[in-house]
Amino acid sequence: MGCGLDAAASRPQGTTTGRRRVAINGRRIRTVDVHAHCAVPKAAAMLRRPAAAVGTADTALFLESTGLDERIATMDAQGIDVAVLSINPNWYDVDRDLATDVIRVQNESMTTFCASHADRFAAFASVALQFPDLAAAQLEQAVKRMGFRGVAIGGSVAGKELSDAVFHPFWAKAEELGAVVFIHPQASGTAAFADRLKGNGMLGNVIGNPLETTIALSHLIFEGTLDRFPGLKILAAHGGGYLPSYMSRSDHGCVTFPAQCSQNVPKLPPTAYLKRMYYDSLVFTPEGLRHLAAEVGADRIVMGTDYPFPWVHTPVDHILETTTLGDADRAAILGATATELLGLPRVTTL
Ligand SMILES: [Zn+2]
């Protein structure tokens, strides 16, 4: 059992000096980063393309290769006890045989890695979601045989929305297994959309990524996917994109223009579904985090850093400094909620 998380042996890792131990009012908090990327060089070589979204070569974590010392040093300095690794999908356009092999290599590699570093790392599995039946089988194997508790997917798949009926077998399996589904956006818009995001400012990422998440979550709500699979545990990157910032508009669309909406879909006001999902804390300011908590509930937020991309340098302090939230809420965001959600081992002395 590797990324099984509950099978962790808690083997001491790294040095104890220089490791920041986070506490609130003297009570030690075991912190968890749910948004941290890695790459598997062997899988990238099979795909004959660069390792997916791993940042700069000097900070990226390449499993079974390089970057571990730097990664642990950064975690120690930032006060992050456990990082939950994921690989951004760059295999949604390849054939079934290659996708099968790539996913096997990646999941086996992450399992081996996590087994060796169980006190500091866990991981989301990968699946070949362009073949939903295969993805469902891969997820089942990852959860039942390899001990994963969740899976990372993109915000859309080879031009198809996640709410497309072709993905129902995958969603059904994720619900059945109780697997957390981490939705991470990547550039996948139409050419016309991508063209509008060209120019200064890296808008394809700065605006495009949160927009991709906003679109993905909105389709899952408005097409009835979340009605059909009410037990899904969805975790959205980057604070859920723009959606929680302006979510009440979603409640007013079908009221204002009922002819534009299907009867009985969704069954509940759209914002009700947002309060059932989880979000990482990547919203940058205490005011942003306060607002996200006010809209979706503090118990729906978990810490994310996007490592090795240096969007944030003090992810723990961002949460500690959001003093509009009480001690219990901040402790939950720093680690308690992710520990519960992902079935991490509860270590009382750190
Ligand atoms: Zn990311």
PDB file of C-alpha atoms in Angstrom, residues 29-216:
ATOM      1  CA  ILE A  29      -1.708  21.559  13.624  1.00  0.00           C
ATOM      2  CA  ARG A  30      -0.661  18.961  11.110  1.00  0.00           C
ATOM      3  CA  THR A  31      -0.864  20.862   7.839  1.00  0.00           C
ATOM      4  CA  VAL A  32      -1.831  19.351   4.485  1.00  0.00           C
ATOM      5  CA  ASP A  33      -1.275  20.789   0.993  1.00  0.00           C
ATOM      6  CA  VAL A  34      -3.776  19.233  -1.413  1.00  0.00           C
ATOM      7  CA  HIS A  35      -2.532  21.044  -4.517  1.00  0.00           C
ATOM      8  CA  ALA A  36       1.044  20.036  -5.319  1.00  0.00           C
ATOM      9  CA  HIS A  37       2.318  18.810  -8.646  1.00  0.00           C
ATOM     10  CA  CYS A  38       4.826  16.181  -9.570  1.00  0.00           C
ATOM     11  CA  ALA A  39       5.884  14.362 -12.708  1.00  0.00           C
ATOM     12  CA  VAL A  40       6.911  10.845 -13.597  1.00  0.00           C
ATOM     13  CA  PRO A  41       9.766  11.039 -16.122  1.00  0.00           C
ATOM     14  CA  LYS A  42       9.181   7.515 -17.379  1.00  0.00           C
ATOM     15  CA  ALA A  43       5.590   8.352 -18.271  1.00  0.00           C
ATOM     16  CA  ALA A  44       6.596  11.614 -19.957  1.00  0.00           C
ATOM     17  CA  ALA A  45       9.094   9.682 -22.065  1.00  0.00           C
ATOM     18  CA  MET A  46       6.397   7.216 -23.093  1.00  0.00           C
ATOM     19  CA  LEU A  47       4.268  10.158 -24.214  1.00  0.00           C
ATOM     20  CA  ARG A  48       7.286  11.691 -25.981  1.00  0.00           C
ATOM     21  CA  ARG A  49       6.440  15.075 -24.541  1.00  0.00           C
ATOM     22  CA  PRO A  50       7.687  17.220 -21.672  1.00  0.00           C
ATOM     23  CA  ALA A  51       6.575  16.249 -18.199  1.00  0.00           C
ATOM     24  CA  ALA A  52       3.198  17.859 -17.606  1.00  0.00           C
ATOM     25  CA  ALA A  53       3.019  21.093 -15.674  1.00  0.00           C
ATOM     26  CA  VAL A  54       5.830  20.661 -13.226  1.00  0.00           C
ATOM     27  CA  GLY A  55       7.296  24.131 -13.154  1.00  0.00           C
ATOM     28  CA  THR A  56      10.942  24.940 -13.495  1.00  0.00           C
ATOM     29  CA  ALA A  57      13.453  22.131 -13.596  1.00  0.00           C
ATOM     30  CA  ASP A  58      15.193  23.256 -10.428  1.00  0.00           C
ATOM     31  CA  THR A  59      12.117  23.077  -8.218  1.00  0.00           C
ATOM     32  CA  ALA A  60       9.954  20.410  -9.829  1.00  0.00           C
ATOM     33  CA  LEU A  61       9.515  17.057  -8.172  1.00  0.00           C
ATOM     34  CA  PHE A  62      10.314  14.252 -10.588  1.00  0.00           C
ATOM     35  CA  LEU A  63       9.441  10.996  -8.879  1.00  0.00           C
ATOM     36  CA  GLU A  64      12.304   8.499  -8.676  1.00  0.00           C
ATOM     37  CA  SER A  65      14.587  11.154 -10.104  1.00  0.00           C
ATOM     38  CA  THR A  66      15.184  14.652  -8.775  1.00  0.00           C
ATOM     39  CA  GLY A  67      13.679  17.378  -6.660  1.00  0.00           C
ATOM     40  CA  LEU A  68      12.863  15.554  -3.435  1.00  0.00           C
ATOM     41  CA  ASP A  69      15.355  17.324  -1.186  1.00  0.00           C
ATOM     42  CA  GLU A  70      14.273  20.726  -2.478  1.00  0.00           C
ATOM     43  CA  ARG A  71      10.623  19.808  -2.108  1.00  0.00           C
ATOM     44  CA  ILE A  72      10.999  18.681   1.490  1.00  0.00           C
ATOM     45  CA  ALA A  73      13.119  21.718   2.330  1.00  0.00           C
ATOM     46  CA  THR A  74      10.392  23.999   0.980  1.00  0.00           C
ATOM     47  CA  MET A  75       7.697  22.099   2.838  1.00  0.00           C
ATOM     48  CA  ASP A  76       9.740  22.342   6.048  1.00  0.00           C
ATOM     49  CA  ALA A  77      10.275  26.076   5.608  1.00  0.00           C
ATOM     50  CA  GLN A  78       6.640  26.771   4.738  1.00  0.00           C
ATOM     51  CA  GLY A  79       5.294  24.600   7.547  1.00  0.00           C
ATOM     52  CA  ILE A  80       3.669  21.990   5.338  1.00  0.00           C
ATOM     53  CA  ASP A  81       3.669  18.537   6.885  1.00  0.00           C
ATOM     54  CA  VAL A  82       1.984  16.544   4.129  1.00  0.00           C
ATOM     55  CA  ALA A  83       1.740  17.247   0.397  1.00  0.00           C
ATOM     56  CA  VAL A  84      -0.857  15.442  -1.707  1.00  0.00           C
ATOM     57  CA  LEU A  85       0.712  15.089  -5.139  1.00  0.00           C
ATOM     58  CA  SER A  86      -1.039  15.101  -8.499  1.00  0.00           C
ATOM     59  CA  ILE A  87      -0.091  15.047 -12.168  1.00  0.00           C
ATOM     60  CA  ASN A  88      -1.817  17.410 -14.575  1.00  0.00           C
ATOM     61  CA  PRO A  89      -3.265  15.332 -17.431  1.00  0.00           C
ATOM     62  CA  ASN A  90      -1.318  15.597 -20.684  1.00  0.00           C
ATOM     63  CA  TRP A  91      -2.510  12.261 -22.070  1.00  0.00           C
ATOM     64  CA  TYR A  92      -6.144  13.002 -22.972  1.00  0.00           C
ATOM     65  CA  ASP A  93      -5.271  12.949 -26.698  1.00  0.00           C
ATOM     66  CA  VAL A  94      -3.430   9.620 -26.886  1.00  0.00           C
ATOM     67  CA  ASP A  95      -4.734   6.197 -27.895  1.00  0.00           C
ATOM     68  CA  ARG A  96      -6.099   3.617 -25.522  1.00  0.00           C
ATOM     69  CA  ASP A  97      -3.045   1.355 -25.384  1.00  0.00           C
ATOM     70  CA  LEU A  98      -0.630   4.166 -24.651  1.00  0.00           C
ATOM     71  CA  ALA A  99      -3.010   5.776 -22.141  1.00  0.00           C
ATOM     72  CA  THR A 100      -3.319   2.442 -20.357  1.00  0.00           C
ATOM     73  CA  ASP A 101       0.444   2.108 -20.054  1.00  0.00           C
ATOM     74  CA  VAL A 102       1.013   5.722 -19.014  1.00  0.00           C
ATOM     75  CA  ILE A 103      -1.556   5.542 -16.246  1.00  0.00           C
ATOM     76  CA  ARG A 104      -0.183   2.240 -14.973  1.00  0.00           C
ATOM     77  CA  VAL A 105       3.334   3.642 -14.794  1.00  0.00           C
ATOM     78  CA  GLN A 106       2.211   6.857 -13.111  1.00  0.00           C
ATOM     79  CA  ASN A 107       0.026   5.219 -10.496  1.00  0.00           C
ATOM     80  CA  GLU A 108       2.632   2.580  -9.711  1.00  0.00           C
ATOM     81  CA  SER A 109       5.321   5.242  -9.447  1.00  0.00           C
ATOM     82  CA  MET A 110       3.259   7.394  -7.105  1.00  0.00           C
ATOM     83  CA  THR A 111       2.361   4.362  -4.990  1.00  0.00           C
ATOM     84  CA  THR A 112       6.011   3.398  -4.599  1.00  0.00           C
ATOM     85  CA  PHE A 113       7.027   6.958  -3.830  1.00  0.00           C
ATOM     86  CA  CYS A 114       4.324   7.520  -1.248  1.00  0.00           C
ATOM     87  CA  ALA A 115       5.098   4.205   0.436  1.00  0.00           C
ATOM     88  CA  SER A 116       8.667   5.382   0.947  1.00  0.00           C
ATOM     89  CA  HIS A 117       7.666   8.806   2.244  1.00  0.00           C
ATOM     90  CA  ALA A 118       4.354   8.131   3.885  1.00  0.00           C
ATOM     91  CA  ASP A 119       4.788  10.709   6.616  1.00  0.00           C
ATOM     92  CA  ARG A 120       5.203  13.580   4.126  1.00  0.00           C
ATOM     93  CA  PHE A 121       3.433  12.619   0.896  1.00  0.00           C
ATOM     94  CA  ALA A 122       0.173  11.240  -0.389  1.00  0.00           C
ATOM     95  CA  ALA A 123      -1.177  11.402  -3.945  1.00  0.00           C
ATOM     96  CA  PHE A 124      -4.165  11.556  -6.244  1.00  0.00           C
ATOM     97  CA  ALA A 125      -4.285   8.809  -8.853  1.00  0.00           C
ATOM     98  CA  SER A 126      -4.304   9.420 -12.610  1.00  0.00           C
ATOM     99  CA  VAL A 127      -6.888   8.052 -15.047  1.00  0.00           C
ATOM    100  CA  ALA A 128      -7.324   8.060 -18.837  1.00  0.00           C
ATOM    101  CA  LEU A 129     -10.584   9.990 -18.776  1.00  0.00           C
ATOM    102  CA  GLN A 130     -10.839  10.174 -22.582  1.00  0.00           C
ATOM    103  CA  PHE A 131     -11.879   6.511 -22.257  1.00  0.00           C
ATOM    104  CA  PRO A 132     -14.448   6.729 -19.445  1.00  0.00           C
ATOM    105  CA  ASP A 133     -14.885   2.961 -19.029  1.00  0.00           C
ATOM    106  CA  LEU A 134     -11.121   2.546 -18.784  1.00  0.00           C
ATOM    107  CA  ALA A 135     -10.901   5.462 -16.359  1.00  0.00           C
ATOM    108  CA  ALA A 136     -13.544   3.849 -14.142  1.00  0.00           C
ATOM    109  CA  ALA A 137     -11.567   0.598 -14.101  1.00  0.00           C
ATOM    110  CA  GLN A 138      -8.301   2.436 -13.417  1.00  0.00           C
ATOM    111  CA  LEU A 139      -9.905   4.340 -10.567  1.00  0.00           C
ATOM    112  CA  GLU A 140     -11.265   1.138  -9.056  1.00  0.00           C
ATOM    113  CA  GLN A 141      -7.862  -0.476  -9.204  1.00  0.00           C
ATOM    114  CA  ALA A 142      -6.182   2.619  -7.793  1.00  0.00           C
ATOM    115  CA  VAL A 143      -8.546   2.740  -4.826  1.00  0.00           C
ATOM    116  CA  LYS A 144      -8.996  -0.955  -4.113  1.00  0.00           C
ATOM    117  CA  ARG A 145      -5.563  -2.335  -4.995  1.00  0.00           C
ATOM    118  CA  MET A 146      -3.197   0.624  -4.609  1.00  0.00           C
ATOM    119  CA  GLY A 147      -4.830   2.472  -1.752  1.00  0.00           C
ATOM    120  CA  PHE A 148      -5.443   5.862  -3.360  1.00  0.00           C
ATOM    121  CA  ARG A 149      -8.297   7.906  -1.905  1.00  0.00           C
ATOM    122  CA  GLY A 150      -8.729  10.271  -4.803  1.00  0.00           C
ATOM    123  CA  VAL A 151      -8.045  11.075  -8.421  1.00  0.00           C
ATOM    124  CA  ALA A 152      -6.954  14.195 -10.306  1.00  0.00           C
ATOM    125  CA  ILE A 153      -8.662  15.152 -13.575  1.00  0.00           C
ATOM    126  CA  GLY A 154      -8.776  18.146 -15.930  1.00  0.00           C
ATOM    127  CA  GLY A 155     -11.600  20.671 -16.235  1.00  0.00           C
ATOM    128  CA  SER A 156     -12.623  19.197 -19.579  1.00  0.00           C
ATOM    129  CA  VAL A 157     -11.483  16.217 -21.609  1.00  0.00           C
ATOM    130  CA  ALA A 158     -10.427  16.469 -25.261  1.00  0.00           C
ATOM    131  CA  GLY A 159     -13.098  19.067 -25.982  1.00  0.00           C
ATOM    132  CA  LYS A 160     -15.851  17.384 -23.991  1.00  0.00           C
ATOM    133  CA  GLU A 161     -17.391  18.856 -20.847  1.00  0.00           C
ATOM    134  CA  LEU A 162     -17.196  16.801 -17.657  1.00  0.00           C
ATOM    135  CA  SER A 163     -20.999  16.758 -17.574  1.00  0.00           C
ATOM    136  CA  ASP A 164     -21.169  14.877 -20.901  1.00  0.00           C
ATOM    137  CA  ALA A 165     -23.066  11.622 -20.510  1.00  0.00           C
ATOM    138  CA  VAL A 166     -20.054   9.686 -21.763  1.00  0.00           C
ATOM    139  CA  PHE A 167     -18.427  10.361 -18.408  1.00  0.00           C
ATOM    140  CA  HIS A 168     -21.271   8.968 -16.312  1.00  0.00           C
ATOM    141  CA  PRO A 169     -19.484   5.627 -15.819  1.00  0.00           C
ATOM    142  CA  PHE A 170     -16.531   7.471 -14.343  1.00  0.00           C
ATOM    143  CA  TRP A 171     -18.662   9.619 -12.042  1.00  0.00           C
ATOM    144  CA  ALA A 172     -20.657   6.566 -10.973  1.00  0.00           C
ATOM    145  CA  LYS A 173     -17.461   4.745 -10.040  1.00  0.00           C
ATOM    146  CA  ALA A 174     -16.037   7.741  -8.179  1.00  0.00           C
ATOM    147  CA  GLU A 175     -19.254   8.019  -6.197  1.00  0.00           C
ATOM    148  CA  GLU A 176     -19.370   4.284  -5.495  1.00  0.00           C
ATOM    149  CA  LEU A 177     -15.771   4.273  -4.262  1.00  0.00           C
ATOM    150  CA  GLY A 178     -16.072   7.497  -2.276  1.00  0.00           C
ATOM    151  CA  ALA A 179     -13.025   8.818  -4.126  1.00  0.00           C
ATOM    152  CA  VAL A 180     -12.193  12.515  -3.958  1.00  0.00           C
ATOM    153  CA  VAL A 181     -12.062  13.996  -7.473  1.00  0.00           C
ATOM    154  CA  PHE A 182      -9.591  16.873  -7.718  1.00  0.00           C
ATOM    155  CA  ILE A 183     -10.506  19.029 -10.726  1.00  0.00           C
ATOM    156  CA  HIS A 184      -7.519  20.998 -11.976  1.00  0.00           C
ATOM    157  CA  PRO A 185      -7.881  23.252 -15.032  1.00  0.00           C
ATOM    158  CA  GLN A 186      -5.604  23.286 -18.006  1.00  0.00           C
ATOM    159  CA  ALA A 187      -5.643  25.110 -21.285  1.00  0.00           C
ATOM    160  CA  SER A 188      -8.318  23.433 -23.344  1.00  0.00           C
ATOM    161  CA  GLY A 189     -10.519  26.183 -24.672  1.00  0.00           C
ATOM    162  CA  THR A 190     -11.508  26.509 -28.296  1.00  0.00           C
ATOM    163  CA  ALA A 191      -9.122  28.326 -30.619  1.00  0.00           C
ATOM    164  CA  ALA A 192     -11.291  31.440 -30.632  1.00  0.00           C
ATOM    165  CA  PHE A 193     -11.333  31.471 -26.840  1.00  0.00           C
ATOM    166  CA  ALA A 194      -7.582  30.911 -26.605  1.00  0.00           C
ATOM    167  CA  ASP A 195      -6.967  33.712 -29.114  1.00  0.00           C
ATOM    168  CA  ARG A 196      -8.757  36.177 -26.894  1.00  0.00           C
ATOM    169  CA  LEU A 197      -6.403  35.303 -24.047  1.00  0.00           C
ATOM    170  CA  LYS A 198      -3.220  35.987 -25.985  1.00  0.00           C
ATOM    171  CA  GLY A 199      -1.046  39.003 -25.282  1.00  0.00           C
ATOM    172  CA  ASN A 200       0.653  40.417 -22.256  1.00  0.00           C
ATOM    173  CA  GLY A 201      -0.062  38.967 -18.826  1.00  0.00           C
ATOM    174  CA  MET A 202      -0.289  35.211 -19.401  1.00  0.00           C
ATOM    175  CA  LEU A 203      -4.082  35.556 -19.483  1.00  0.00           C
ATOM    176  CA  GLY A 204      -4.507  31.996 -20.695  1.00  0.00           C
ATOM    177  CA  ASN A 205      -3.431  30.975 -17.208  1.00  0.00           C
ATOM    178  CA  VAL A 206      -4.356  33.958 -15.019  1.00  0.00           C
ATOM    179  CA  ILE A 207      -7.911  34.188 -16.377  1.00  0.00           C
ATOM    180  CA  GLY A 208      -8.185  31.031 -18.471  1.00  0.00           C
ATOM    181  CA  ASN A 209      -7.516  28.527 -15.697  1.00  0.00           C
ATOM    182  CA  PRO A 210     -10.048  29.841 -13.175  1.00  0.00           C
ATOM    183  CA  LEU A 211     -12.509  30.283 -16.034  1.00  0.00           C
ATOM    184  CA  GLU A 212     -12.022  26.642 -17.033  1.00  0.00           C
ATOM    185  CA  THR A 213     -12.843  25.588 -13.463  1.00  0.00           C
ATOM    186  CA  THR A 214     -15.820  27.941 -13.398  1.00  0.00           C
ATOM    187  CA  ILE A 215     -17.175  26.391 -16.605  1.00  0.00           C
ATOM    188  CA  ALA A 216     -16.506  22.829 -15.439  1.00  0.00           C
TER     189      ALA A 216
END
